[in-house]
Coordinates of C-alpha atoms and ligand atoms in Angstrom, one line a residue:
Chain O
X1 CA -25.6 -31.8 5.5
X2 CA -26.9 -30.2 8.6
X3 CA -26.1 -26.5 9.0
X4 CA -25.5 -25.0 12.4
X5 CA -28.4 -22.8 13.1
X6 CA -26.5 -19.9 14.6
X7 CA -26.0 -17.2 12.0
X8 CA -23.8 -14.2 12.1
X9 CA -25.0 -10.8 10.9
X10 CA -22.5 -8.1 11.1
X11 CA -25.0 -5.3 11.1
X12 CA -26.7 -6.6 14.2
X13 CA -25.3 -5.3 17.5
X14 CA -24.5 -8.6 19.0
X15 CA -23.4 -11.9 17.6
X16 CA -25.0 -15.2 18.5
X17 CA -23.4 -16.7 21.7
X18 CA -21.7 -19.7 20.1
X19 CA -20.2 -17.5 17.4
X20 CA -19.2 -14.9 19.9
X21 CA -17.3 -17.5 21.9
X22 CA -15.4 -18.9 18.9
X23 CA -14.4 -15.4 17.9
X24 CA -13.3 -14.5 21.4
X25 CA -11.1 -17.6 21.6
X26 CA -9.7 -16.9 18.1
X27 CA -9.0 -13.2 19.0
X28 CA -7.3 -14.2 22.3
X29 CA -5.2 -16.8 20.5
X30 CA -4.2 -14.3 17.8
X31 CA -3.2 -11.7 20.4
X32 CA -1.0 -14.3 22.1
X33 CA 0.6 -15.1 18.7
X34 CA 1.2 -11.4 18.2
X35 CA 3.0 -11.0 21.5
X36 CA 5.1 -14.1 21.1
X37 CA 6.0 -13.2 17.6
X38 CA 7.0 -9.7 18.6
X39 CA 9.3 -11.0 21.4
X40 CA 10.8 -13.8 19.3
X41 CA 11.4 -11.6 16.2
X42 CA 13.0 -8.9 18.4
X43 CA 15.3 -11.4 20.3
X44 CA 16.5 -13.2 17.2
X45 CA 18.1 -10.1 15.6
X46 CA 21.9 -10.4 15.4
X47 CA 23.0 -7.6 13.0
X48 CA 22.7 -4.6 15.3
X49 CA 26.1 -3.4 16.5
X50 CA 27.6 -0.8 18.8
X51 CA 28.1 1.8 16.2
X52 CA 27.1 5.3 17.1
X53 CA 26.1 8.4 15.0
X54 CA 26.0 11.5 17.2
X55 CA 23.2 12.9 15.1
X56 CA 22.3 16.5 16.1
X57 CA 25.6 17.0 18.1
X58 CA 28.2 19.1 16.3
X59 CA 31.8 19.1 17.6
X60 CA 35.0 20.9 16.7
X61 CA 38.1 18.7 16.1
X62 CA 41.6 19.9 15.3
X63 CA 44.3 18.1 13.4
X64 CA 46.1 17.8 10.1
X65 CA 44.0 17.1 7.0
X66 CA 45.2 14.3 4.8
X67 CA 43.5 13.9 1.4
X68 CA 45.1 10.6 0.3
X69 CA 44.0 7.9 -0.3
X70 CA 40.7 9.1 1.1
X71 CA 40.2 12.3 3.2
X72 CA 41.0 11.9 6.8
X73 CA 42.2 13.9 9.8
X74 CA 45.3 13.1 11.9
X75 CA 44.5 14.0 15.5
X76 CA 47.2 14.1 18.1
X77 CA 46.5 11.5 20.8
X78 CA 46.7 13.0 24.3
X79 CA 49.5 11.1 26.1
X80 CA 51.5 8.2 24.7
X81 CA 50.0 4.7 24.4
X82 CA 52.5 1.9 23.8
X83 CA 52.3 0.3 20.4
X84 CA 50.0 3.0 18.9
X85 CA 51.0 5.9 16.7
X86 CA 51.0 9.3 18.4
X87 CA 47.9 10.3 16.5
X88 CA 44.5 8.9 15.5
X89 CA 43.1 8.9 12.0
X90 CA 39.5 10.1 11.6
X91 CA 37.8 9.5 8.3
X92 CA 36.1 12.6 6.8
X93 CA 32.9 12.4 4.8
X94 CA 30.1 14.7 3.7
X95 CA 26.4 14.6 4.7
X96 CA 24.0 12.0 3.2
X97 CA 25.6 9.5 0.8
X98 CA 28.6 11.5 -0.2
X99 CA 32.3 11.7 0.4
X100 CA 34.2 15.0 0.7
X101 CA 35.0 16.2 -2.8
X102 CA 38.7 16.1 -3.4
X103 CA 38.9 19.5 -5.1
X104 CA 37.2 21.2 -2.2
X105 CA 39.7 19.9 0.3
X106 CA 42.8 20.0 -1.9
X107 CA 43.8 23.5 -0.5
X108 CA 43.9 22.0 3.0
X109 CA 45.9 18.9 2.2
X110 CA 48.8 18.4 4.7
X111 CA 47.8 21.5 6.7
X112 CA 46.5 22.0 10.2
X113 CA 42.7 22.6 10.3
X114 CA 39.7 22.7 12.6
X115 CA 36.8 20.6 11.4
X116 CA 33.2 21.1 12.6
X117 CA 31.1 18.0 12.3
X118 CA 29.2 15.1 13.7
X119 CA 31.1 12.1 15.1
X120 CA 30.5 8.6 14.0
X121 CA 32.3 5.8 15.8
X122 CA 32.4 2.0 16.2
X123 CA 35.1 0.1 18.0
X124 CA 38.4 2.0 17.6
X125 CA 37.3 3.6 14.3
X126 CA 36.1 7.2 14.1
X127 CA 34.7 9.3 11.3
X128 CA 33.5 12.9 11.1
X129 CA 30.6 14.0 8.9
X130 CA 31.4 17.5 7.8
X131 CA 31.1 19.9 4.9
X132 CA 33.9 21.8 3.0
X133 CA 32.7 25.1 4.4
X134 CA 33.1 23.7 8.0
X135 CA 36.8 23.1 7.5
X136 CA 39.0 26.0 8.6
X137 CA 42.8 26.4 8.3
X138 CA 44.5 27.0 11.6
X139 CA 48.0 28.1 12.6
X140 CA 50.4 25.2 13.0
X141 CA 50.6 24.5 16.7
X142 CA 52.8 21.4 16.8
X143 CA 55.4 20.0 14.5
X144 CA 53.8 18.5 11.4
X145 CA 53.0 14.8 11.7
X146 CA 54.2 12.7 8.8
X147 CA 53.0 9.1 9.1
X148 CA 55.4 6.8 7.4
X149 CA 53.8 4.0 5.4
X150 CA 55.0 0.6 6.6
X151 CA 54.4 -2.4 4.3
X152 CA 52.9 -5.5 5.9
X153 CA 53.5 -7.6 2.8
X154 CA 51.2 -9.3 0.4
X155 CA 48.1 -10.9 2.0
X156 CA 44.9 -12.7 0.9
X157 CA 41.9 -11.5 2.9
X158 CA 38.3 -12.6 2.9
X159 CA 35.6 -10.2 4.1
X160 CA 32.8 -7.9 3.1
X161 CA 33.1 -4.6 1.3
X162 CA 31.0 -2.0 3.1
X163 CA 30.6 1.8 2.9
X164 CA 32.5 3.0 5.9
X165 CA 30.0 5.6 6.9
X166 CA 26.9 3.4 7.4
X167 CA 29.1 0.6 8.7
X168 CA 30.6 2.7 11.5
X169 CA 27.2 3.8 12.8
X170 CA 25.1 6.1 10.6
X171 CA 23.0 3.0 10.0
X172 CA 22.8 0.3 12.5
X173 CA 23.0 -2.3 11.0
X174 CA 24.8 -0.8 8.0
X175 CA 26.1 -3.9 6.3
X176 CA 25.0 -7.2 4.8
X177 CA 22.7 -7.8 1.9
X178 CA 19.6 -5.8 3.0
X179 CA 21.9 -2.8 3.1
X180 CA 23.5 -3.5 -0.3
X181 CA 21.6 -0.8 -2.3
X182 CA 22.5 1.9 0.3
X183 CA 26.2 0.8 0.4
X184 CA 26.3 1.0 -3.4
X185 CA 24.8 4.5 -3.3
X186 CA 27.2 5.7 -0.6
X187 CA 30.3 4.2 -2.2
X188 CA 29.5 5.6 -5.6
X189 CA 28.9 9.0 -3.9
X190 CA 32.5 9.0 -2.6
X191 CA 32.3 7.4 0.9
X192 CA 35.5 5.4 1.4
X193 CA 34.9 1.6 0.8
X194 CA 36.4 -0.6 3.4
X195 CA 36.9 -4.4 3.6
X196 CA 35.8 -5.7 6.9
X197 CA 37.4 -9.0 8.0
X198 CA 35.9 -11.0 10.8
X199 CA 38.5 -12.9 12.8
X200 CA 37.7 -16.2 14.5
X201 CA 37.5 -14.5 17.9
X202 CA 34.8 -12.1 16.6
X203 CA 37.1 -9.1 16.3
X204 CA 37.0 -7.0 13.2
X205 CA 39.8 -5.5 11.1
X206 CA 39.1 -2.8 8.5
X207 CA 41.1 -2.2 5.4
X208 CA 40.7 0.9 3.2
X209 CA 40.5 -0.3 -0.4
X210 CA 42.7 1.4 -3.0
X211 CA 43.9 0.4 -6.5
X212 CA 47.3 -1.1 -7.2
X213 CA 48.4 2.5 -7.9
X214 CA 47.0 3.7 -4.5
X215 CA 44.0 5.5 -6.0
X216 CA 40.3 5.4 -4.8
X217 CA 38.4 2.5 -6.2
X218 CA 34.8 3.6 -5.4
X219 CA 33.4 3.1 -8.9
X220 CA 35.1 -0.3 -9.5
X221 CA 34.0 -2.2 -6.4
X222 CA 30.2 -1.5 -6.6
X223 CA 29.3 -4.9 -8.0
X224 CA 30.9 -6.8 -5.1
X225 CA 29.5 -4.8 -2.2
X226 CA 27.8 -6.5 0.7
X227 CA 28.8 -10.1 0.1
X228 CA 31.9 -12.3 0.9
X229 CA 34.8 -11.4 -1.3
X230 CA 38.5 -12.5 -1.4
X231 CA 41.1 -9.9 -2.2
X232 CA 44.8 -10.4 -2.6
X233 CA 47.1 -7.4 -2.4
X234 CA 49.7 -5.4 -0.6
X235 CA 48.8 -4.2 2.9
X236 CA 50.3 -1.0 4.1
X237 CA 50.0 0.5 7.6
X238 CA 49.8 4.3 7.4
X239 CA 49.4 5.6 10.9
X240 CA 46.3 4.0 12.3
X241 CA 44.9 3.1 8.9
X242 CA 45.4 -0.3 7.2
X243 CA 45.3 0.2 3.4
X244 CA 44.9 -2.7 1.0
X245 CA 46.0 -2.1 -2.5
X246 CA 44.9 -4.4 -5.3
X247 CA 43.5 -4.1 -8.7
X248 CA 39.6 -4.4 -8.3
X249 CA 39.5 -6.6 -11.3
X250 CA 41.2 -9.3 -9.3
X251 CA 38.6 -9.3 -6.4
X252 CA 36.8 -12.6 -6.3
X253 CA 33.3 -13.3 -5.0
X254 CA 33.3 -16.1 -2.4
X255 CA 30.4 -18.5 -1.9
Chain G
X1 CA -26.7 2.9 -7.8
X2 CA -25.5 5.4 -5.3
X3 CA -26.9 4.3 -2.0
X4 CA -26.0 0.6 -2.1
X5 CA -22.7 1.0 -0.5
X6 CA -23.8 2.9 2.6
X7 CA -25.6 -0.2 3.8
X8 CA -23.2 -1.2 6.6
X9 CA -23.2 1.3 9.4
X10 CA -21.0 1.5 12.5
X11 CA -22.1 -0.7 15.3
X12 CA -20.8 -2.4 18.4
X13 CA -19.3 -5.4 16.5
X14 CA -17.6 -3.2 14.0
X15 CA -16.1 -1.1 16.7
X16 CA -14.9 -4.3 18.5
X17 CA -13.3 -5.5 15.3
X18 CA -11.4 -2.3 14.7
X19 CA -10.4 -2.1 18.4
X20 CA -8.9 -5.6 18.2
X21 CA -7.2 -4.8 14.9
X22 CA -5.6 -1.5 16.0
X23 CA -4.9 -2.8 19.5
X24 CA -3.2 -5.9 18.1
X25 CA -1.0 -3.9 15.8
X26 CA -0.1 -1.4 18.6
X27 CA 0.8 -4.2 20.9
X28 CA 3.0 -5.8 18.3
X29 CA 4.8 -2.5 17.4
X30 CA 5.4 -1.5 21.0
X31 CA 6.6 -4.9 22.2
X32 CA 8.9 -5.3 19.3
X33 CA 10.2 -1.7 19.5
X34 CA 10.7 -1.6 23.2
X35 CA 12.5 -4.9 23.3
X36 CA 14.7 -4.1 20.3
X37 CA 15.6 -0.8 22.0
X38 CA 16.5 -2.4 25.3
X39 CA 18.4 -5.3 23.8
X40 CA 20.3 -3.2 21.2
X41 CA 20.6 0.3 22.6
X42 CA 22.7 1.5 19.6
X43 CA 20.1 0.6 17.0
X44 CA 19.0 3.6 14.9
X45 CA 15.3 4.4 15.4
X46 CA 14.6 4.4 11.7
X47 CA 15.8 0.8 11.3
X48 CA 14.0 -0.3 14.5
X49 CA 10.8 1.2 13.1
X50 CA 11.4 -0.2 9.6
X51 CA 11.7 -3.7 11.1
X52 CA 8.8 -3.3 13.4
X53 CA 6.4 -2.1 10.7
X54 CA 7.7 -4.5 8.1
X55 CA 7.3 -7.6 10.2
X56 CA 3.9 -6.4 11.5
X57 CA 2.7 -5.9 8.0
X58 CA 3.9 -9.4 6.9
X59 CA 2.3 -11.0 10.0
X60 CA -1.0 -9.2 9.4
X61 CA -1.1 -10.3 5.8
X62 CA -0.9 -13.9 6.9
X63 CA -3.9 -13.3 9.2
X64 CA -5.8 -11.7 6.4
X65 CA -5.1 -14.6 4.0
X66 CA -6.2 -17.1 6.6
X67 CA -9.6 -15.6 7.2
X68 CA -11.1 -16.5 3.8
X69 CA -10.4 -20.3 3.9
X70 CA -11.1 -20.5 7.6
X71 CA -14.6 -19.1 7.2
X72 CA -15.2 -21.4 4.2
X73 CA -14.2 -24.3 6.5
X74 CA -16.3 -23.1 9.5
X75 CA -18.9 -20.4 9.3
X76 CA -18.2 -19.5 12.9
X77 CA -15.2 -17.6 11.6
X78 CA -17.4 -15.4 9.4
X79 CA -17.3 -12.4 11.8
X80 CA -13.6 -12.1 11.0
X81 CA -14.5 -11.8 7.3
X82 CA -17.0 -9.1 7.8
X83 CA -14.6 -6.1 8.1
X84 CA -11.5 -7.8 6.6
X85 CA -11.1 -4.7 4.4
X86 CA -10.2 -2.7 7.5
X87 CA -7.4 -5.1 8.1
X88 CA -6.4 -4.7 4.5
X89 CA -6.2 -0.9 4.8
X90 CA -4.2 -1.3 8.0
X91 CA -1.9 -3.6 6.2
X92 CA -1.3 -1.1 3.5
X93 CA -0.6 1.7 6.0
X94 CA 2.0 -0.5 7.9
X95 CA 3.7 -1.4 4.6
X96 CA 3.7 2.3 3.6
X97 CA 5.4 3.4 6.8
X98 CA 8.0 0.6 6.2
X99 CA 8.6 1.6 2.6
X100 CA 8.8 5.3 3.4
X101 CA 11.5 4.6 6.1
X102 CA 13.4 2.4 3.6
X103 CA 13.3 5.0 0.9
X104 CA 14.4 7.8 3.3
X105 CA 17.1 5.7 4.8
X106 CA 18.6 3.6 2.0
X107 CA 17.7 5.5 -1.1
X108 CA 17.5 9.3 -0.3
X109 CA 20.4 11.7 -0.4
X110 CA 22.5 10.3 -3.1
X111 CA 23.2 11.1 -6.8
X112 CA 20.1 9.4 -8.1
X113 CA 16.3 9.8 -7.5
X114 CA 15.2 7.8 -4.4
X115 CA 12.5 5.9 -6.3
X116 CA 14.9 5.1 -9.2
X117 CA 17.4 4.0 -6.7
X118 CA 15.0 1.1 -5.7
X119 CA 15.5 -0.3 -9.1
X120 CA 19.1 0.5 -10.0
X121 CA 21.0 0.5 -6.8
X122 CA 21.2 -3.2 -6.2
X123 CA 21.9 -4.4 -9.7
X124 CA 21.8 -8.0 -11.0
X125 CA 25.1 -9.7 -10.6
X126 CA 24.4 -13.4 -11.3
X127 CA 24.4 -14.2 -7.6
X128 CA 21.8 -14.4 -4.9
X129 CA 22.9 -10.9 -3.7
X130 CA 21.6 -9.5 -7.0
X131 CA 18.1 -10.7 -6.8
X132 CA 16.0 -7.5 -6.9
X133 CA 14.3 -7.8 -3.5
X134 CA 13.5 -4.2 -3.2
X135 CA 11.6 -4.0 -6.4
X136 CA 9.5 -7.0 -5.2
X137 CA 8.5 -5.0 -2.2
X138 CA 7.8 -1.9 -4.3
X139 CA 5.4 -3.8 -6.6
X140 CA 3.7 -5.5 -3.6
X141 CA 3.1 -2.1 -2.1
X142 CA 1.6 -0.8 -5.3
X143 CA -0.8 -3.7 -5.3
X144 CA -1.7 -3.2 -1.6
X145 CA -2.4 0.5 -2.4
X146 CA -4.7 -0.5 -5.3
X147 CA -6.6 -2.9 -3.1
X148 CA -6.8 -0.5 -0.1
X149 CA -7.9 2.4 -2.4
X150 CA -10.7 0.3 -4.0
X151 CA -11.7 -1.5 -0.8
X152 CA -14.8 0.7 -0.3
X153 CA -18.1 -0.6 -1.5
X154 CA -18.3 2.5 -3.8
X155 CA -15.7 0.8 -6.0
X156 CA -17.3 -2.6 -5.6
X157 CA -20.6 -1.1 -7.0
X158 CA -18.8 0.8 -9.8
X159 CA -16.4 -1.9 -10.9
X160 CA -19.1 -4.7 -10.5
X161 CA -18.5 -7.6 -8.2
X162 CA -16.6 -10.0 -10.6
X163 CA -14.2 -7.3 -11.7
X164 CA -13.7 -6.2 -8.1
X165 CA -13.2 -9.7 -6.9
X166 CA -10.6 -10.5 -9.6
X167 CA -8.8 -7.3 -8.7
X168 CA -8.7 -8.3 -5.1
X169 CA -7.4 -11.7 -5.9
X170 CA -4.1 -9.8 -6.6
X171 CA -3.5 -10.0 -2.9
X172 CA -2.1 -13.5 -3.6
X173 CA 0.3 -12.1 -6.1
X174 CA 1.3 -9.4 -3.6
X175 CA 1.9 -12.2 -1.0
X176 CA 4.1 -14.1 -3.5
X177 CA 6.1 -10.9 -4.1
X178 CA 6.5 -10.3 -0.4
X179 CA 7.7 -13.9 0.2
X180 CA 10.4 -13.2 -2.4
X181 CA 11.1 -9.7 -0.8
X182 CA 11.7 -11.3 2.6
X183 CA 13.6 -14.3 1.3
X184 CA 16.0 -12.4 -0.8
X185 CA 16.2 -9.4 1.5
X186 CA 16.3 -9.6 5.2
X187 CA 16.7 -13.3 5.4
X188 CA 20.1 -13.0 3.6
X189 CA 21.3 -10.8 6.5
X190 CA 19.3 -11.8 9.6
X191 CA 20.0 -15.5 9.4
X192 CA 18.5 -16.8 12.7
X193 CA 16.6 -20.0 11.9
X194 CA 13.6 -18.6 13.6
X195 CA 13.1 -16.1 10.7
X196 CA 13.5 -18.8 8.0
X197 CA 11.2 -21.1 10.0
X198 CA 8.5 -18.5 10.5
X199 CA 8.5 -17.5 6.8
X200 CA 8.3 -21.1 5.7
X201 CA 5.6 -21.9 8.2
X202 CA 3.6 -18.9 7.1
X203 CA 3.9 -20.0 3.4
X204 CA 2.9 -23.6 4.3
X205 CA 0.0 -22.3 6.4
X206 CA -1.4 -20.0 3.7
X207 CA -1.1 -22.6 0.9
X208 CA -2.3 -25.5 3.1
X209 CA -5.4 -23.6 4.3
X210 CA -6.3 -22.8 0.7
X211 CA -5.9 -26.4 -0.4
X212 CA -8.0 -27.7 2.5
X213 CA -10.8 -25.2 1.9
X214 CA -10.7 -25.8 -1.9
X215 CA -11.1 -29.6 -1.3
X216 CA -14.1 -28.9 0.9
X217 CA -15.9 -26.8 -1.7
X218 CA -14.9 -28.8 -4.8
X219 CA -17.3 -31.8 -4.7
X220 CA -20.2 -29.3 -5.2
X221 CA -18.8 -28.2 -8.6
X222 CA -18.4 -31.7 -9.7
X223 CA -22.0 -32.6 -9.0
X224 CA -23.5 -33.6 -12.3
X225 CA -26.3 -31.5 -13.6
X226 CA -29.4 -33.7 -13.2
X227 CA -31.2 -34.7 -16.4
X228 CA -33.9 -32.3 -17.4
X229 CA -37.4 -33.5 -18.0
X230 CA -39.6 -32.7 -21.0
X231 CA -40.7 -29.3 -19.5
X232 CA -37.1 -28.3 -18.9
X233 CA -37.3 -28.5 -15.1
X234 CA -34.6 -30.6 -13.5
X235 CA -34.8 -32.7 -10.3
X236 CA -32.6 -30.7 -7.9
X237 CA -33.0 -32.3 -4.5
X238 CA -35.6 -33.6 -2.0
X239 CA -37.6 -31.0 0.0
X240 CA -36.5 -32.9 3.1
X241 CA -32.8 -32.2 2.3
X242 CA -33.3 -28.5 2.9
X243 CA -33.3 -27.3 6.5
X244 CA -36.0 -24.8 7.4
X245 CA -35.0 -21.2 6.6
X246 CA -31.8 -22.4 5.1
X247 CA -30.8 -23.4 1.6
X248 CA -29.2 -26.2 -0.4
X249 CA -26.8 -25.3 -3.1
X250 CA -27.0 -27.2 -6.4
X251 CA -25.1 -26.9 -9.6
X252 CA -27.4 -26.5 -12.6
X253 CA -25.9 -26.1 -16.1
X254 CA -22.7 -24.7 -14.6
X255 CA -24.4 -22.2 -12.3
X256 CA -24.7 -22.5 -8.6
X257 CA -28.3 -22.1 -7.4
X258 CA -29.4 -21.7 -3.8
X259 CA -32.8 -23.3 -3.0
X260 CA -34.4 -21.9 0.1
X261 CA -37.1 -23.5 2.2
X262 CA -39.2 -21.2 4.4
X263 CA -42.8 -20.8 5.6
X264 CA -43.9 -24.0 3.7
X265 CA -42.5 -22.6 0.5
X266 CA -39.5 -23.1 -1.7
X267 CA -37.7 -20.4 -3.8
X268 CA -34.5 -20.5 -5.9
X269 CA -32.0 -17.7 -6.5
X270 CA -28.5 -17.5 -7.9
X271 CA -26.0 -18.4 -5.2
X272 CA -23.8 -15.3 -5.9
X273 CA -24.4 -12.3 -3.7
X274 CA -24.2 -9.1 -5.6
X275 CA -22.0 -7.5 -3.0
X276 CA -18.8 -9.6 -3.2
X277 CA -20.1 -12.9 -4.6
X278 CA -20.6 -14.3 -1.2
X279 CA -22.4 -17.7 -1.1
X280 CA -26.1 -16.8 -0.5
X281 CA -26.9 -20.5 -0.1
X282 CA -24.9 -20.6 3.1
X283 CA -27.0 -17.7 4.3
X284 CA -30.3 -17.8 6.2
X285 CA -33.8 -16.4 5.9
X286 CA -34.0 -13.6 8.5
X287 CA -37.0 -11.3 8.8
X288 CA -38.3 -12.9 5.6
X289 CA -35.2 -12.1 3.6
X290 CA -32.3 -14.3 2.4
X291 CA -29.3 -12.9 4.3
X292 CA -25.8 -13.3 2.9
X293 CA -23.4 -14.9 5.4
X294 CA -20.6 -12.6 4.4
X295 CA -21.8 -9.1 5.1
X296 CA -25.5 -9.5 5.7
X297 CA -26.9 -8.1 2.4
X298 CA -30.5 -9.2 2.1
X299 CA -32.8 -10.3 -0.8
X300 CA -36.4 -11.2 -1.0
X301 CA -36.5 -15.0 -1.8
X302 CA -39.3 -14.6 -4.4
X303 CA -38.0 -11.6 -6.4
X304 CA -34.2 -11.7 -5.7
X305 CA -34.4 -8.0 -4.9
X306 CA -33.0 -6.3 -1.9
X307 CA -35.5 -4.5 0.3
X308 CA -35.8 -0.7 -0.4
X309 CA -33.8 1.5 -0.4
X310 CA -31.2 -1.0 -1.5
X311 CA -30.9 -1.8 -5.2
X312 CA -29.1 -5.1 -5.4
X313 CA -30.8 -7.8 -7.4
X314 CA -29.9 -11.4 -8.0
X315 CA -31.3 -13.8 -10.8
X316 CA -34.2 -16.0 -9.7
X317 CA -35.2 -19.5 -11.0
X318 CA -38.6 -21.1 -11.6
X319 CA -39.3 -23.8 -9.0
X320 CA -41.9 -26.6 -8.6
X321 CA -42.4 -29.2 -5.9
X322 CA -43.6 -32.6 -7.0
X323 CA -43.7 -35.7 -4.8
X324 CA -41.5 -34.4 -2.2
X325 CA -38.8 -33.3 -4.6
X326 CA -37.8 -29.8 -5.8
X327 CA -37.6 -29.2 -9.5
X328 CA -35.8 -26.1 -10.8
X329 CA -35.7 -24.6 -14.3
X330 CA -32.0 -24.1 -15.0
X331 CA -32.6 -21.0 -17.1
X332 CA -32.0 -18.0 -14.8
X333 CA -34.6 -15.2 -14.9
X334 CA -33.2 -11.6 -15.2
X335 CA -32.1 -10.4 -11.8
X336 CA -35.0 -9.2 -9.7
X337 CA -37.8 -11.1 -11.6
X338 CA -40.6 -12.1 -9.4
X339 CA -41.2 -15.9 -9.3
X340 CA -44.1 -17.6 -7.5
X341 CA -42.6 -19.7 -4.7
X342 CA -43.5 -23.4 -4.9
X343 CA -45.7 -24.6 -2.1
X344 CA -44.5 -27.7 -0.3
X345 CA -47.9 -29.1 0.5
X346 CA -50.1 -29.5 -2.6
X347 CA -52.9 -26.9 -2.4
X348 CA -55.5 -29.7 -2.6
X349 CA -54.3 -31.2 0.6
X350 CA -54.7 -28.0 2.6
X351 CA -58.2 -28.0 4.0
Ligands
LIG401 S1 -20.9 -10.8 -0.2 FE1 -21.0 -9.2 1.1 S2 -23.0 -9.4 1.7 FE2 -22.9 -10.9 0.4

């Protein structure tokens, strides 16, 4: 076997010309691969949504605090929009991976309050990240709003259980399998679990998940987060919120 | 032992290597980051960075794994091998940034410890969603840390080359873990065929290159040890088979021996470089010394010892030249033992 007589020695200042040429071609090729890969990998992403977390911007929002089934704020809508209730429902959660503790907000339940916090929104859904000490009771300014629950009947829905906080924009993307661990942490910390249903036309519908008795189900849904599930239960419209009540033991994993 | 590892100093080639390495990584990160930001303006920065650093690390690992077999197939790729450890340390740093962002984003700020969360937050559930892809990544990072931390020649010298070498073979285990990490992680969410295709192509490339390179080096191992004569010397090869200032590698009683021809003489030493077990027989005699093709360590052909102040020594073998053939005694001498080189022309014929 004849060996090439050029020989590379790294501690010498310059490589032999033939070796230098091979290396320059290889390095050039590698850099081209690097650029093409960066472009292709960036373009092929599909999970990033239009969710927004206004991190670092605190706002004051006034409304009526509702604690059931999950803490939310009813905010009067300026002007009347046909087909929509006269108020919006903003979910309320705590910082990091926690929901607002029920005992801390119980004194405000059903009462007008002003909430200081950071807005999180995606599509028509809004959430406020706040703390119990940032909620202040205010004097009633308008007649109390009492959303009447309307039953939409028994339905079978297929979708993904997500933690509403990350899904709406704190993380983007904040759903699907890579996000499973985080969703499990958030939901077990009290962030409301929602079922996201994708329609044929690409639109999304969100259902707050509660037990058959209307109670939070955070601890019972953890094992079915971030994957396709089928849930059959009673759907109720309460103001802007769609609430799906079903016994979590009857949720089924879809393949 | 102390001075052996300061042998390789900074020079133009080394700077070029690092410039290409750092430049390539920077180009990847900025192209990926800028494009992601402009295509998806709502993406959160931590996730954009997590993806940029994660994909960059995985890509760089493929490059690193390709360098070994490529330079076995063609010595012209050896310059890439020279400072491969710099690429390894860079790989670890990229992976560390990725992992730190993952822990801060997905695991911090809940009821459990963020590190514990890696292991318990995505429990087994009998479905593909329960495959523990985050622990795979965690263990791969631990291995990459170990390899980066011991990459300096100080550790090579203190752990001994065979131990160091087997430790660094763990990079293949880390790669396997990372293929699982990617397959059961991001590929379950980002389902564009490009990602699946690129991961599969990478795996095929890494495995394929290894197989091709192994096939090329295998015949040597299978070479039967020649029968030994009554004096114990065995017929190794013809003098004419060895190019001037180069070697021929033969396998004698299970050990690879490099037989060098230079200045009308023949010497035989162990084929294994003391630095990282590089193949000395693929090296060259330069300035009178056997020079390892991998990182340029040098040994005197007759003593197997590195020139002062270096202290590496390799075993030597007794050699004879008879009738145009080289005979080698398969019993290695202790490393650094002086052996008289065999003269190619019989002394009587020199007038
Ligand atoms: S293996 Fe590094 S110089 Fe020989």
